[in-house]
PDB file of C-alpha atoms in Angstrom:
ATOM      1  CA  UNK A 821      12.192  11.635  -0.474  1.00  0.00           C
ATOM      2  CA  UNK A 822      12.983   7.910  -1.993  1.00  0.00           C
ATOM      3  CA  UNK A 823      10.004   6.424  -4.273  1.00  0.00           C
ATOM      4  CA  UNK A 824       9.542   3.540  -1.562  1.00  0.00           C
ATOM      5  CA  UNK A 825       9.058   6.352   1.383  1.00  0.00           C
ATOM      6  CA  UNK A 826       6.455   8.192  -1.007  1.00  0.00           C
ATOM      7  CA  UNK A 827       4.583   5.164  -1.860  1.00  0.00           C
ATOM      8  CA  UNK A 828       3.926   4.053   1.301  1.00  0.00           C
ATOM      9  CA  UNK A 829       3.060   8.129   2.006  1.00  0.00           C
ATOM     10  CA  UNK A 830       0.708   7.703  -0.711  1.00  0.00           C
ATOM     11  CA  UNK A 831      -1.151   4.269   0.514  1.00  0.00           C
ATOM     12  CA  UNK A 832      -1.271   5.613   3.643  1.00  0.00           C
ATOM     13  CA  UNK A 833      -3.389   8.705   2.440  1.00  0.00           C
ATOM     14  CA  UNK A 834      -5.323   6.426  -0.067  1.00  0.00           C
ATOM     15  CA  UNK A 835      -6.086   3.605   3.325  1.00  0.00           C
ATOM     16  CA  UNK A 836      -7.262   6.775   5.047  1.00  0.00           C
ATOM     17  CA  UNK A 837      -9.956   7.561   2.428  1.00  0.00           C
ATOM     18  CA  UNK A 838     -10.965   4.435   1.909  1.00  0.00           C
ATOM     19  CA  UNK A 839     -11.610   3.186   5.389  1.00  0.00           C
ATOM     20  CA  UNK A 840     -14.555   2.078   6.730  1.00  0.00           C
ATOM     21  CA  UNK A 841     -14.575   2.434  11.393  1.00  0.00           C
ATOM     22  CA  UNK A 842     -17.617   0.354  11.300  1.00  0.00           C
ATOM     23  CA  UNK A 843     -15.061  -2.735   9.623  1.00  0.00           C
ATOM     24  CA  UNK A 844     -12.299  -2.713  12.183  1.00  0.00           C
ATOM     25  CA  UNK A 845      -9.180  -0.733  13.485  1.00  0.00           C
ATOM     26  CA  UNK A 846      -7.631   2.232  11.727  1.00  0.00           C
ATOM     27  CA  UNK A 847      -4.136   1.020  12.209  1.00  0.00           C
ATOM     28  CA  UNK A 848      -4.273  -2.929  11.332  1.00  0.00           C
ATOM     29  CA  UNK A 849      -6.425  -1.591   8.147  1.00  0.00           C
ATOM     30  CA  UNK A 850      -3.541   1.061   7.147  1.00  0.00           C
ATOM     31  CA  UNK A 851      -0.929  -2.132   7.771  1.00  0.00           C
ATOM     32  CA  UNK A 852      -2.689  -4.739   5.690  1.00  0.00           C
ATOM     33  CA  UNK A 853      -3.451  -1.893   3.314  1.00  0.00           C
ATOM     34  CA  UNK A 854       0.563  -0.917   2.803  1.00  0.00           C
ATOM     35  CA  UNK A 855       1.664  -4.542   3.181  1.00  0.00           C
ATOM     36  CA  UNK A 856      -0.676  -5.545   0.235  1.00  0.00           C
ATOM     37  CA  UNK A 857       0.578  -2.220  -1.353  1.00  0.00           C
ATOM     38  CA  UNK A 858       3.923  -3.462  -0.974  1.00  0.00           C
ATOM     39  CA  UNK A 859       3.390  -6.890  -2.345  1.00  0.00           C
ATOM     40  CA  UNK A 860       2.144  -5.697  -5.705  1.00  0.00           C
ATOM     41  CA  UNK A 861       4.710  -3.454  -6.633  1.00  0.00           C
ATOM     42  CA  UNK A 862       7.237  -6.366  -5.399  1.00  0.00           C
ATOM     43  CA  UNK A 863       5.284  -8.623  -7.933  1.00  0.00           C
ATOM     44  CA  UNK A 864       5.179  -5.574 -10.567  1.00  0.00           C
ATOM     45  CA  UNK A 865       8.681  -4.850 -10.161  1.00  0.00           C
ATOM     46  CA  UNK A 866       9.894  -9.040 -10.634  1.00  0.00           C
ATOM     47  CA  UNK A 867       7.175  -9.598 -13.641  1.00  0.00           C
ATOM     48  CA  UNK A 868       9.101  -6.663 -15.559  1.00  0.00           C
ATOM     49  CA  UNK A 869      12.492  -7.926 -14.781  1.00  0.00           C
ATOM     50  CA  UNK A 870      11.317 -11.114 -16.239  1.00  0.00           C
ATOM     51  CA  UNK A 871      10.267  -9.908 -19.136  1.00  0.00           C
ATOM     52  CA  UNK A 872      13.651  -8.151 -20.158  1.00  0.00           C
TER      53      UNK A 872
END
């Protein structure tokens, strides 16, 4: 399994525990969970290759 494929397995399991029916939808919570996911380790990823 590729490191993006098991991240997203992991925030998907992480959204699951952390969500809250009374706040909204399973399914748009698990996207905006994985997209913000996503977005940081995209950020992570370019703030290291800056820095080399």
């Amino acid at each position: 399994m590729n490191s993006s494929l098991s991240n997203r397995c992991i925030a998907l399991w992480e959204a699951a525990q952390r969500f809250n029916e009374e706040k909204g939808e399973f399914w748009s919570y698990v996207f905006s969970y994985i997209s913000g996911r996503m977005k940081s380790a995209l950020t992570r990823k370019e703030k290291n290759r800056e820095e080399m």
